């Protein structure tokens, strides 16, 4: 009986070490190698380079330093990458209502109709979402046209060029990546 128990423990210990090696080392190393080989750009953070210099990631929003570029959704974490996250304020929160009202006033001051850009009133779940709706991008185009004097048709073509469509035509919805759009915008606006 004692030998049978000790042999079972040997099997368990061997299985544990084999599992740790396969699933903790070999499997992640293989997957990392495959993704680096076939999806190099995505595996390295979808970084955006301009003149060889990393200027952002397609996956993350950035803190604005100008009023004359397209706006991201607000960030509860002030666009900090660590920690990211939502504010977790409930719809009945007075703090949330105050922030939303302040954002409405700011958008109205800029001439951006908040009814066309509801995503600019509320933070995204991660606080780092770089996407807005196509309608919101077009609403901001009118503001940027007034500020920069770039023809509205040129700005709308730029937005059209940066629309990301639903995956396989059915998963998700049309959206615009503000990070990529702002890079294209800066090349036209020469800011």
N, C-alpha and C. Protein backbone atom coordinates (compact mmCIF):
# COMPACT_ATOMS: atom_id res chain seq x y z
N UNK A 1 0.82 -1.20 0.00
CA UNK A 1 0.00 0.00 0.00
C UNK A 1 0.87 1.26 0.00
N UNK A 2 1.94 1.23 0.78
CA UNK A 2 2.81 2.40 0.87
C UNK A 2 3.51 2.66 -0.47
N UNK A 3 3.95 1.61 -1.14
CA UNK A 3 4.61 1.75 -2.44
C UNK A 3 3.64 2.30 -3.49
N UNK A 4 2.38 1.86 -3.40
CA UNK A 4 1.38 2.34 -4.36
C UNK A 4 1.15 3.84 -4.17
N UNK A 5 1.06 4.32 -2.93
CA UNK A 5 0.88 5.76 -2.66
C UNK A 5 2.08 6.56 -3.12
N UNK A 6 3.28 6.05 -2.85
CA UNK A 6 4.47 6.79 -3.27
C UNK A 6 4.59 6.83 -4.79
N UNK A 7 4.19 5.77 -5.50
CA UNK A 7 4.25 5.80 -6.96
C UNK A 7 3.21 6.77 -7.52
N UNK A 8 2.05 6.87 -6.86
CA UNK A 8 1.05 7.85 -7.31
C UNK A 8 1.57 9.27 -7.12
N UNK A 9 2.26 9.52 -6.02
CA UNK A 9 2.83 10.85 -5.79
C UNK A 9 3.92 11.15 -6.82
N UNK A 10 4.69 10.17 -7.19
CA UNK A 10 5.71 10.36 -8.21
C UNK A 10 5.07 10.75 -9.55
N UNK A 11 3.97 10.08 -9.87
CA UNK A 11 3.24 10.39 -11.10
C UNK A 11 2.71 11.82 -11.06
N UNK A 12 2.13 12.19 -9.92
CA UNK A 12 1.59 13.54 -9.77
C UNK A 12 2.69 14.59 -9.89
N UNK A 13 3.82 14.36 -9.25
CA UNK A 13 4.92 15.31 -9.29
C UNK A 13 5.50 15.41 -10.71
N UNK A 14 5.66 14.27 -11.38
CA UNK A 14 6.15 14.29 -12.76
C UNK A 14 5.18 15.05 -13.67
N UNK A 15 3.90 14.74 -13.51
CA UNK A 15 2.88 15.43 -14.31
C UNK A 15 2.90 16.93 -14.06
N UNK A 16 3.08 17.33 -12.80
CA UNK A 16 3.16 18.75 -12.46
C UNK A 16 4.32 19.42 -13.19
N UNK A 17 5.49 18.83 -13.13
CA UNK A 17 6.66 19.43 -13.78
C UNK A 17 6.55 19.43 -15.30
N UNK A 18 6.00 18.36 -15.85
CA UNK A 18 5.80 18.31 -17.30
C UNK A 18 4.78 19.39 -17.71
N UNK A 19 3.70 19.53 -16.94
CA UNK A 19 2.68 20.55 -17.24
C UNK A 19 3.25 21.95 -17.13
N UNK A 20 4.05 22.18 -16.07
CA UNK A 20 4.68 23.50 -15.92
C UNK A 20 5.60 23.81 -17.10
N UNK A 21 6.36 22.82 -17.53
CA UNK A 21 7.27 23.03 -18.65
C UNK A 21 6.50 23.28 -19.94
N UNK A 22 5.50 22.44 -20.22
CA UNK A 22 4.76 22.56 -21.48
C UNK A 22 3.90 23.81 -21.49
N UNK A 23 3.06 23.99 -20.46
CA UNK A 23 2.08 25.08 -20.47
C UNK A 23 2.62 26.40 -19.91
N UNK A 24 3.68 26.34 -19.14
CA UNK A 24 4.23 27.57 -18.57
C UNK A 24 5.43 28.10 -19.33
N UNK A 25 6.04 27.27 -20.17
CA UNK A 25 7.23 27.71 -20.89
C UNK A 25 7.12 27.45 -22.39
N UNK A 26 6.96 26.20 -22.78
CA UNK A 26 6.97 25.83 -24.19
C UNK A 26 5.80 26.43 -24.97
N UNK A 27 4.59 26.31 -24.46
CA UNK A 27 3.40 26.83 -25.14
C UNK A 27 3.46 28.36 -25.31
N UNK A 28 3.71 29.15 -24.24
CA UNK A 28 3.81 30.61 -24.44
C UNK A 28 4.95 31.02 -25.38
N UNK A 29 6.07 30.32 -25.29
CA UNK A 29 7.20 30.63 -26.16
C UNK A 29 6.84 30.36 -27.62
N UNK A 30 6.16 29.25 -27.88
CA UNK A 30 5.73 28.91 -29.24
C UNK A 30 4.75 29.94 -29.77
N UNK A 31 3.73 30.29 -28.98
CA UNK A 31 2.74 31.28 -29.43
C UNK A 31 3.37 32.64 -29.65
N UNK A 32 4.27 33.04 -28.78
CA UNK A 32 4.96 34.32 -28.95
C UNK A 32 5.76 34.31 -30.24
N UNK A 33 6.45 33.22 -30.51
CA UNK A 33 7.23 33.11 -31.73
C UNK A 33 6.36 33.17 -32.97
N UNK A 34 5.22 32.48 -32.94
CA UNK A 34 4.31 32.47 -34.09
C UNK A 34 3.74 33.87 -34.33
N UNK A 35 3.30 34.53 -33.26
CA UNK A 35 2.73 35.87 -33.44
C UNK A 35 3.79 36.86 -33.91
N UNK A 36 4.99 36.75 -33.39
CA UNK A 36 6.07 37.66 -33.83
C UNK A 36 6.42 37.41 -35.30
N UNK A 37 6.30 36.16 -35.73
CA UNK A 37 6.65 35.80 -37.10
C UNK A 37 5.58 36.27 -38.08
N UNK A 38 4.32 36.01 -37.78
CA UNK A 38 3.24 36.29 -38.73
C UNK A 38 2.51 37.61 -38.49
N UNK A 39 2.52 38.11 -37.27
CA UNK A 39 1.79 39.34 -36.93
C UNK A 39 2.71 40.28 -36.17
N UNK A 40 3.88 40.55 -36.72
CA UNK A 40 4.91 41.31 -36.02
C UNK A 40 4.40 42.65 -35.51
N UNK A 41 3.71 43.40 -36.35
CA UNK A 41 3.25 44.74 -35.97
C UNK A 41 2.26 44.68 -34.80
N UNK A 42 1.31 43.77 -34.89
CA UNK A 42 0.30 43.63 -33.83
C UNK A 42 0.92 43.10 -32.54
N UNK A 43 1.83 42.14 -32.65
CA UNK A 43 2.46 41.54 -31.48
C UNK A 43 3.33 42.53 -30.72
N UNK A 44 3.73 43.59 -31.37
CA UNK A 44 4.58 44.59 -30.72
C UNK A 44 3.81 45.85 -30.33
N UNK A 45 2.50 45.74 -30.17
CA UNK A 45 1.71 46.85 -29.64
C UNK A 45 1.06 47.75 -30.67
N UNK A 46 1.05 47.37 -31.93
CA UNK A 46 0.45 48.20 -33.00
C UNK A 46 0.96 49.63 -32.94
N UNK A 47 2.26 49.76 -32.81
CA UNK A 47 2.89 51.08 -32.68
C UNK A 47 2.81 51.86 -33.99
N UNK A 48 2.62 53.16 -33.85
CA UNK A 48 2.57 54.06 -35.00
C UNK A 48 3.89 54.83 -35.02
N UNK A 49 4.56 54.75 -36.16
CA UNK A 49 5.85 55.43 -36.31
C UNK A 49 5.71 56.55 -37.33
N UNK A 50 6.37 57.65 -37.04
CA UNK A 50 6.43 58.78 -37.96
C UNK A 50 7.89 59.20 -38.04
N UNK A 51 8.45 59.12 -39.22
CA UNK A 51 9.87 59.41 -39.44
C UNK A 51 10.76 58.55 -38.54
N UNK A 52 10.38 57.27 -38.37
CA UNK A 52 11.17 56.34 -37.58
C UNK A 52 10.98 56.45 -36.08
N UNK A 53 10.21 57.42 -35.64
CA UNK A 53 10.00 57.64 -34.20
C UNK A 53 8.60 57.16 -33.80
N UNK A 54 8.50 56.44 -32.69
CA UNK A 54 7.20 55.98 -32.20
C UNK A 54 6.43 57.18 -31.65
N UNK A 55 5.22 57.39 -32.21
CA UNK A 55 4.41 58.54 -31.79
C UNK A 55 3.11 58.11 -31.11
N UNK A 56 2.88 56.82 -31.02
CA UNK A 56 1.67 56.34 -30.37
C UNK A 56 1.39 54.90 -30.72
N UNK A 57 0.22 54.45 -30.31
CA UNK A 57 -0.25 53.11 -30.61
C UNK A 57 -1.67 53.20 -31.14
N UNK A 58 -1.99 52.35 -32.09
CA UNK A 58 -3.36 52.32 -32.62
C UNK A 58 -4.35 51.91 -31.54
N UNK A 59 -3.89 51.32 -30.47
CA UNK A 59 -4.76 50.75 -29.45
C UNK A 59 -5.07 51.70 -28.30
N UNK A 60 -4.39 52.86 -28.24
CA UNK A 60 -4.52 53.74 -27.08
C UNK A 60 -4.80 55.18 -27.47
N UNK A 61 -5.61 55.83 -26.66
CA UNK A 61 -5.82 57.27 -26.84
C UNK A 61 -4.66 58.01 -26.18
N UNK A 62 -4.59 59.30 -26.45
CA UNK A 62 -3.51 60.12 -25.89
C UNK A 62 -4.10 61.39 -25.30
N UNK A 63 -3.38 61.96 -24.37
CA UNK A 63 -3.82 63.21 -23.77
C UNK A 63 -3.68 64.34 -24.79
N UNK A 64 -4.73 65.14 -24.91
CA UNK A 64 -4.71 66.25 -25.86
C UNK A 64 -3.83 67.38 -25.37
N UNK A 65 -3.12 68.00 -26.29
CA UNK A 65 -2.37 69.20 -25.93
C UNK A 65 -2.75 70.35 -26.85
N UNK A 66 -3.86 70.16 -27.57
CA UNK A 66 -4.30 71.18 -28.51
C UNK A 66 -5.81 71.09 -28.69
N UNK A 67 -6.44 72.23 -28.90
CA UNK A 67 -7.87 72.24 -29.20
C UNK A 67 -8.14 72.07 -30.67
N UNK A 68 -7.10 72.14 -31.49
CA UNK A 68 -7.31 72.10 -32.94
C UNK A 68 -7.00 70.73 -33.55
N UNK A 69 -7.29 69.67 -32.79
CA UNK A 69 -7.21 68.30 -33.30
C UNK A 69 -8.48 67.57 -32.89
N UNK A 70 -8.70 66.39 -33.45
CA UNK A 70 -9.88 65.62 -33.10
C UNK A 70 -9.80 65.16 -31.65
N UNK A 71 -10.93 65.19 -30.98
CA UNK A 71 -10.99 64.85 -29.56
C UNK A 71 -11.26 63.37 -29.34
N UNK A 72 -10.63 62.84 -28.30
CA UNK A 72 -10.90 61.48 -27.83
C UNK A 72 -12.06 61.51 -26.83
N UNK A 73 -12.51 60.33 -26.47
CA UNK A 73 -13.45 60.24 -25.36
C UNK A 73 -12.70 60.65 -24.10
N UNK A 74 -13.40 61.18 -23.10
CA UNK A 74 -12.73 61.53 -21.84
C UNK A 74 -12.15 60.28 -21.17
N UNK A 75 -11.18 60.49 -20.31
CA UNK A 75 -10.53 59.40 -19.59
C UNK A 75 -10.62 59.63 -18.10
N UNK A 76 -11.16 58.65 -17.38
CA UNK A 76 -11.24 58.75 -15.92
C UNK A 76 -9.85 58.67 -15.29
N UNK A 77 -8.91 58.05 -15.99
CA UNK A 77 -7.54 57.89 -15.47
C UNK A 77 -6.61 58.95 -16.05
N UNK A 78 -7.17 60.01 -16.63
CA UNK A 78 -6.39 61.09 -17.23
C UNK A 78 -5.39 60.55 -18.26
N UNK A 79 -5.84 59.54 -19.03
CA UNK A 79 -5.07 58.93 -20.10
C UNK A 79 -3.81 58.23 -19.60
N UNK A 80 -3.75 57.96 -18.29
CA UNK A 80 -2.63 57.20 -17.74
C UNK A 80 -2.75 55.74 -18.12
N UNK A 81 -1.64 55.15 -18.55
CA UNK A 81 -1.68 53.75 -18.98
C UNK A 81 -1.71 52.81 -17.78
N UNK A 82 -1.12 53.23 -16.67
CA UNK A 82 -1.14 52.43 -15.44
C UNK A 82 -1.54 53.35 -14.32
N UNK A 83 -2.61 53.21 -13.63
CA UNK A 83 -3.67 52.24 -13.90
C UNK A 83 -4.68 52.83 -14.88
N UNK A 84 -5.21 52.01 -15.73
CA UNK A 84 -6.29 52.45 -16.61
C UNK A 84 -7.60 51.99 -15.99
N UNK A 85 -8.69 52.54 -16.46
CA UNK A 85 -9.97 52.09 -15.94
C UNK A 85 -11.02 53.17 -15.96
N UNK A 86 -12.21 52.74 -15.69
CA UNK A 86 -13.35 53.64 -15.67
C UNK A 86 -13.49 54.28 -14.29
N UNK A 87 -14.36 55.27 -14.21
CA UNK A 87 -14.57 55.96 -12.94
C UNK A 87 -15.47 55.16 -12.01
N UNK A 88 -16.27 54.26 -12.57
CA UNK A 88 -17.23 53.45 -11.82
C UNK A 88 -18.28 54.30 -11.12
N UNK A 89 -18.54 55.50 -11.62
CA UNK A 89 -19.60 56.33 -11.07
C UNK A 89 -20.94 55.85 -11.63
N UNK A 90 -21.92 55.77 -10.78
CA UNK A 90 -23.24 55.30 -11.21
C UNK A 90 -23.97 56.42 -11.96
N UNK A 91 -24.99 56.06 -12.77
CA UNK A 91 -25.75 57.09 -13.49
C UNK A 91 -26.42 58.11 -12.56
N UNK A 92 -26.64 57.74 -11.31
CA UNK A 92 -27.28 58.67 -10.38
C UNK A 92 -26.26 59.53 -9.62
N UNK A 93 -24.97 59.35 -9.88
CA UNK A 93 -23.92 60.08 -9.19
C UNK A 93 -23.95 61.57 -9.54
N UNK A 94 -23.93 62.41 -8.53
CA UNK A 94 -23.87 63.85 -8.76
C UNK A 94 -22.54 64.27 -9.37
N UNK A 95 -21.47 63.56 -9.00
CA UNK A 95 -20.15 63.86 -9.59
C UNK A 95 -20.17 63.60 -11.09
N UNK A 96 -20.77 62.47 -11.50
CA UNK A 96 -20.86 62.15 -12.92
C UNK A 96 -21.71 63.19 -13.65
N UNK A 97 -22.83 63.55 -13.07
CA UNK A 97 -23.70 64.55 -13.69
C UNK A 97 -22.98 65.88 -13.85
N UNK A 98 -22.21 66.26 -12.83
CA UNK A 98 -21.44 67.51 -12.90
C UNK A 98 -20.41 67.46 -14.02
N UNK A 99 -19.67 66.34 -14.11
CA UNK A 99 -18.65 66.20 -15.17
C UNK A 99 -19.29 66.24 -16.56
N UNK A 100 -20.43 65.55 -16.71
CA UNK A 100 -21.10 65.52 -18.01
C UNK A 100 -21.58 66.92 -18.38
N UNK A 101 -22.15 67.65 -17.41
CA UNK A 101 -22.61 69.01 -17.68
C UNK A 101 -21.44 69.93 -18.06
N UNK A 102 -20.30 69.78 -17.39
CA UNK A 102 -19.12 70.58 -17.74
C UNK A 102 -18.64 70.26 -19.15
N UNK A 103 -18.68 68.99 -19.51
CA UNK A 103 -18.27 68.59 -20.87
C UNK A 103 -19.25 69.14 -21.91
N UNK A 104 -20.54 69.14 -21.59
CA UNK A 104 -21.54 69.71 -22.50
C UNK A 104 -21.27 71.19 -22.74
N UNK A 105 -20.98 71.90 -21.66
CA UNK A 105 -20.70 73.34 -21.77
C UNK A 105 -19.45 73.57 -22.63
N UNK A 106 -18.41 72.76 -22.42
CA UNK A 106 -17.17 72.89 -23.20
C UNK A 106 -17.42 72.62 -24.68
N UNK A 107 -18.17 71.56 -24.99
CA UNK A 107 -18.47 71.25 -26.39
C UNK A 107 -19.32 72.35 -27.02
N UNK A 108 -20.31 72.85 -26.28
CA UNK A 108 -21.15 73.94 -26.79
C UNK A 108 -20.31 75.18 -27.07
N UNK A 109 -19.35 75.46 -26.19
CA UNK A 109 -18.46 76.61 -26.36
C UNK A 109 -17.65 76.50 -27.65
N UNK A 110 -17.28 75.25 -27.98
CA UNK A 110 -16.50 75.02 -29.21
C UNK A 110 -17.39 74.92 -30.45
N UNK A 111 -18.68 74.87 -30.25
CA UNK A 111 -19.60 74.74 -31.38
C UNK A 111 -19.79 73.30 -31.84
N UNK A 112 -19.46 72.36 -30.97
CA UNK A 112 -19.66 70.93 -31.26
C UNK A 112 -20.94 70.51 -30.56
N UNK A 113 -21.91 70.05 -31.33
CA UNK A 113 -23.19 69.65 -30.74
C UNK A 113 -23.02 68.34 -29.99
N UNK A 114 -23.22 68.41 -28.67
CA UNK A 114 -23.02 67.20 -27.86
C UNK A 114 -24.05 66.12 -28.17
N UNK A 115 -25.17 66.50 -28.75
CA UNK A 115 -26.17 65.49 -29.13
C UNK A 115 -25.65 64.62 -30.28
N UNK A 116 -24.67 65.13 -31.06
CA UNK A 116 -24.07 64.36 -32.14
C UNK A 116 -22.81 63.62 -31.68
N UNK A 117 -22.34 63.95 -30.49
CA UNK A 117 -21.12 63.34 -29.95
C UNK A 117 -21.32 62.88 -28.51
N UNK A 118 -22.28 61.99 -28.25
CA UNK A 118 -22.50 61.59 -26.85
C UNK A 118 -21.29 60.89 -26.24
N UNK A 119 -20.44 60.27 -27.08
CA UNK A 119 -19.27 59.59 -26.53
C UNK A 119 -18.24 60.57 -25.95
N UNK A 120 -18.34 61.84 -26.31
CA UNK A 120 -17.42 62.83 -25.73
C UNK A 120 -17.88 63.30 -24.35
N UNK A 121 -19.02 62.80 -23.91
CA UNK A 121 -19.54 63.18 -22.60
C UNK A 121 -19.16 62.17 -21.52
N UNK A 122 -18.96 60.92 -21.90
CA UNK A 122 -18.73 59.85 -20.94
C UNK A 122 -17.40 59.15 -21.21
N UNK A 123 -16.74 58.71 -20.13
CA UNK A 123 -15.47 58.00 -20.25
C UNK A 123 -15.71 56.60 -20.79
N UNK A 124 -14.72 56.08 -21.49
CA UNK A 124 -14.79 54.69 -21.94
C UNK A 124 -14.47 53.77 -20.77
N UNK A 125 -14.75 52.49 -20.93
CA UNK A 125 -14.51 51.53 -19.85
C UNK A 125 -13.05 51.46 -19.44
N UNK A 126 -12.15 51.53 -20.40
CA UNK A 126 -10.72 51.45 -20.07
C UNK A 126 -10.12 52.82 -19.80
N UNK A 127 -10.78 53.86 -20.29
CA UNK A 127 -10.21 55.20 -20.19
C UNK A 127 -9.17 55.46 -21.27
N UNK A 128 -8.96 54.48 -22.15
CA UNK A 128 -7.91 54.59 -23.17
C UNK A 128 -8.41 54.27 -24.57
N UNK A 129 -9.72 54.15 -24.75
CA UNK A 129 -10.29 53.77 -26.04
C UNK A 129 -10.02 54.87 -27.07
N UNK A 130 -9.35 54.53 -28.20
CA UNK A 130 -9.03 55.56 -29.19
C UNK A 130 -10.12 55.80 -30.22
N UNK A 131 -11.26 55.14 -30.11
CA UNK A 131 -12.29 55.21 -31.15
C UNK A 131 -13.45 56.12 -30.78
N UNK A 132 -13.98 56.76 -31.82
CA UNK A 132 -15.23 57.51 -31.72
C UNK A 132 -16.09 57.12 -32.92
N UNK A 133 -17.36 57.50 -32.87
CA UNK A 133 -18.24 57.19 -33.99
C UNK A 133 -17.92 58.09 -35.19
N UNK A 134 -18.33 57.62 -36.36
CA UNK A 134 -18.11 58.40 -37.58
C UNK A 134 -18.86 59.73 -37.48
N UNK A 135 -20.08 59.70 -36.94
CA UNK A 135 -20.87 60.92 -36.79
C UNK A 135 -20.19 61.95 -35.90
N UNK A 136 -19.57 61.48 -34.84
CA UNK A 136 -18.86 62.40 -33.94
C UNK A 136 -17.63 62.99 -34.63
N UNK A 137 -16.94 62.19 -35.41
CA UNK A 137 -15.78 62.71 -36.16
C UNK A 137 -16.23 63.78 -37.15
N UNK A 138 -17.36 63.54 -37.82
CA UNK A 138 -17.86 64.53 -38.79
C UNK A 138 -18.34 65.80 -38.10
N UNK A 139 -18.91 65.65 -36.90
CA UNK A 139 -19.32 66.83 -36.14
C UNK A 139 -18.09 67.66 -35.75
N UNK A 140 -17.03 67.01 -35.36
CA UNK A 140 -15.80 67.72 -35.02
C UNK A 140 -15.15 68.34 -36.25
N UNK A 141 -15.39 67.74 -37.41
CA UNK A 141 -14.82 68.28 -38.67
C UNK A 141 -15.31 69.70 -38.90
N UNK A 142 -16.56 69.96 -38.59
CA UNK A 142 -17.09 71.32 -38.77
C UNK A 142 -16.37 72.31 -37.87
N UNK A 143 -16.10 71.91 -36.63
CA UNK A 143 -15.35 72.77 -35.71
C UNK A 143 -13.94 73.01 -36.23
N UNK A 144 -13.26 71.93 -36.66
CA UNK A 144 -11.89 72.06 -37.15
C UNK A 144 -11.82 72.87 -38.44
N UNK A 145 -12.85 72.79 -39.24
CA UNK A 145 -12.93 73.61 -40.46
C UNK A 145 -12.95 75.09 -40.07
N UNK A 146 -13.76 75.45 -39.08
CA UNK A 146 -13.83 76.86 -38.65
C UNK A 146 -12.51 77.33 -38.06
N UNK A 147 -11.84 76.47 -37.30
CA UNK A 147 -10.60 76.85 -36.62
C UNK A 147 -9.42 76.92 -37.58
N UNK A 148 -9.34 75.96 -38.51
CA UNK A 148 -8.14 75.84 -39.35
C UNK A 148 -8.30 76.40 -40.75
N UNK A 149 -9.53 76.61 -41.19
CA UNK A 149 -9.83 77.06 -42.55
C UNK A 149 -9.49 76.00 -43.61
N UNK A 150 -9.21 74.76 -43.18
CA UNK A 150 -9.06 73.66 -44.14
C UNK A 150 -10.45 73.34 -44.65
N UNK A 151 -10.63 73.18 -45.97
CA UNK A 151 -11.97 72.92 -46.51
C UNK A 151 -12.63 71.69 -45.87
N UNK A 152 -13.91 71.82 -45.60
CA UNK A 152 -14.67 70.75 -44.95
C UNK A 152 -14.62 69.47 -45.78
N UNK A 153 -14.63 69.58 -47.10
CA UNK A 153 -14.58 68.40 -47.97
C UNK A 153 -13.27 67.63 -47.75
N UNK A 154 -12.17 68.34 -47.56
CA UNK A 154 -10.87 67.71 -47.34
C UNK A 154 -10.89 66.96 -46.01
N UNK A 155 -11.46 67.59 -44.98
CA UNK A 155 -11.52 66.95 -43.67
C UNK A 155 -12.42 65.71 -43.72
N UNK A 156 -13.55 65.81 -44.40
CA UNK A 156 -14.46 64.67 -44.51
C UNK A 156 -13.83 63.52 -45.29
N UNK A 157 -13.03 63.82 -46.30
CA UNK A 157 -12.32 62.76 -47.03
C UNK A 157 -11.31 62.08 -46.13
N UNK A 158 -10.66 62.87 -45.28
CA UNK A 158 -9.71 62.33 -44.32
C UNK A 158 -10.41 61.39 -43.34
N UNK A 159 -11.58 61.80 -42.87
CA UNK A 159 -12.36 60.94 -41.97
C UNK A 159 -12.75 59.66 -42.69
N UNK A 160 -13.24 59.80 -43.92
CA UNK A 160 -13.66 58.63 -44.70
C UNK A 160 -12.51 57.64 -44.87
N UNK A 161 -11.32 58.16 -45.09
CA UNK A 161 -10.14 57.31 -45.27
C UNK A 161 -9.78 56.56 -43.98
N UNK A 162 -10.14 57.12 -42.83
CA UNK A 162 -9.77 56.53 -41.54
C UNK A 162 -10.89 55.74 -40.87
N UNK A 163 -11.97 55.49 -41.58
CA UNK A 163 -13.06 54.69 -41.00
C UNK A 163 -12.62 53.24 -40.91
N UNK A 164 -12.85 52.63 -39.76
CA UNK A 164 -12.64 51.20 -39.57
C UNK A 164 -14.01 50.54 -39.59
N UNK A 165 -14.16 49.52 -40.41
CA UNK A 165 -15.45 48.88 -40.61
C UNK A 165 -15.60 47.66 -39.71
N UNK A 166 -16.83 47.20 -39.50
CA UNK A 166 -17.04 46.02 -38.65
C UNK A 166 -16.25 44.81 -39.16
N UNK A 167 -15.77 44.02 -38.22
CA UNK A 167 -15.02 42.82 -38.54
C UNK A 167 -15.91 41.85 -39.30
N UNK A 168 -15.47 41.42 -40.45
CA UNK A 168 -16.22 40.53 -41.35
C UNK A 168 -17.59 41.09 -41.69
N UNK A 169 -17.72 42.41 -41.63
CA UNK A 169 -18.96 43.07 -42.02
C UNK A 169 -20.10 42.94 -41.03
N UNK A 170 -19.85 42.31 -39.86
CA UNK A 170 -20.97 42.11 -38.94
C UNK A 170 -20.61 42.26 -37.46
N UNK A 171 -19.34 42.24 -37.11
CA UNK A 171 -18.97 42.33 -35.70
C UNK A 171 -18.46 43.72 -35.39
N UNK A 172 -19.17 44.43 -34.53
CA UNK A 172 -18.82 45.80 -34.20
C UNK A 172 -19.59 46.77 -35.07
N UNK A 173 -19.10 48.00 -35.10
CA UNK A 173 -19.74 49.01 -35.93
C UNK A 173 -18.68 49.91 -36.54
N UNK A 174 -19.09 50.74 -37.47
CA UNK A 174 -18.13 51.68 -38.07
C UNK A 174 -17.62 52.62 -36.99
N UNK A 175 -16.34 52.91 -37.04
CA UNK A 175 -15.72 53.78 -36.04
C UNK A 175 -14.50 54.43 -36.65
N UNK A 176 -14.01 55.43 -35.96
CA UNK A 176 -12.81 56.14 -36.41
C UNK A 176 -11.79 56.08 -35.29
N UNK A 177 -10.57 55.70 -35.63
CA UNK A 177 -9.48 55.68 -34.67
C UNK A 177 -8.91 57.09 -34.61
N UNK A 178 -9.10 57.77 -33.50
CA UNK A 178 -8.71 59.18 -33.37
C UNK A 178 -7.19 59.35 -33.43
N UNK A 179 -6.45 58.38 -32.92
CA UNK A 179 -4.99 58.48 -32.96
C UNK A 179 -4.50 58.54 -34.41
N UNK A 180 -4.98 57.62 -35.24
CA UNK A 180 -4.57 57.61 -36.65
C UNK A 180 -5.13 58.82 -37.39
N UNK A 181 -6.36 59.21 -37.07
CA UNK A 181 -6.97 60.37 -37.70
C UNK A 181 -6.19 61.64 -37.39
N UNK A 182 -5.78 61.82 -36.14
CA UNK A 182 -5.02 63.01 -35.76
C UNK A 182 -3.66 63.07 -36.45
N UNK A 183 -3.03 61.92 -36.65
CA UNK A 183 -1.75 61.92 -37.38
C UNK A 183 -1.96 62.38 -38.82
N UNK A 184 -3.02 61.87 -39.46
CA UNK A 184 -3.33 62.32 -40.82
C UNK A 184 -3.69 63.80 -40.84
N UNK A 185 -4.45 64.23 -39.83
CA UNK A 185 -4.88 65.61 -39.73
C UNK A 185 -3.69 66.55 -39.58
N UNK A 186 -2.73 66.18 -38.75
CA UNK A 186 -1.54 67.02 -38.54
C UNK A 186 -0.74 67.17 -39.82
N UNK A 187 -0.73 66.15 -40.67
CA UNK A 187 0.00 66.25 -41.94
C UNK A 187 -0.69 67.23 -42.88
N UNK A 188 -2.01 67.31 -42.82
CA UNK A 188 -2.75 68.26 -43.68
C UNK A 188 -2.72 69.65 -43.08
N UNK A 189 -2.91 69.74 -41.77
CA UNK A 189 -3.03 71.03 -41.09
C UNK A 189 -1.66 71.66 -40.78
N UNK A 190 -0.60 70.87 -40.82
CA UNK A 190 0.77 71.34 -40.56
C UNK A 190 0.90 72.03 -39.22
N UNK A 191 0.23 71.47 -38.22
CA UNK A 191 0.32 72.05 -36.87
C UNK A 191 1.57 71.62 -36.16
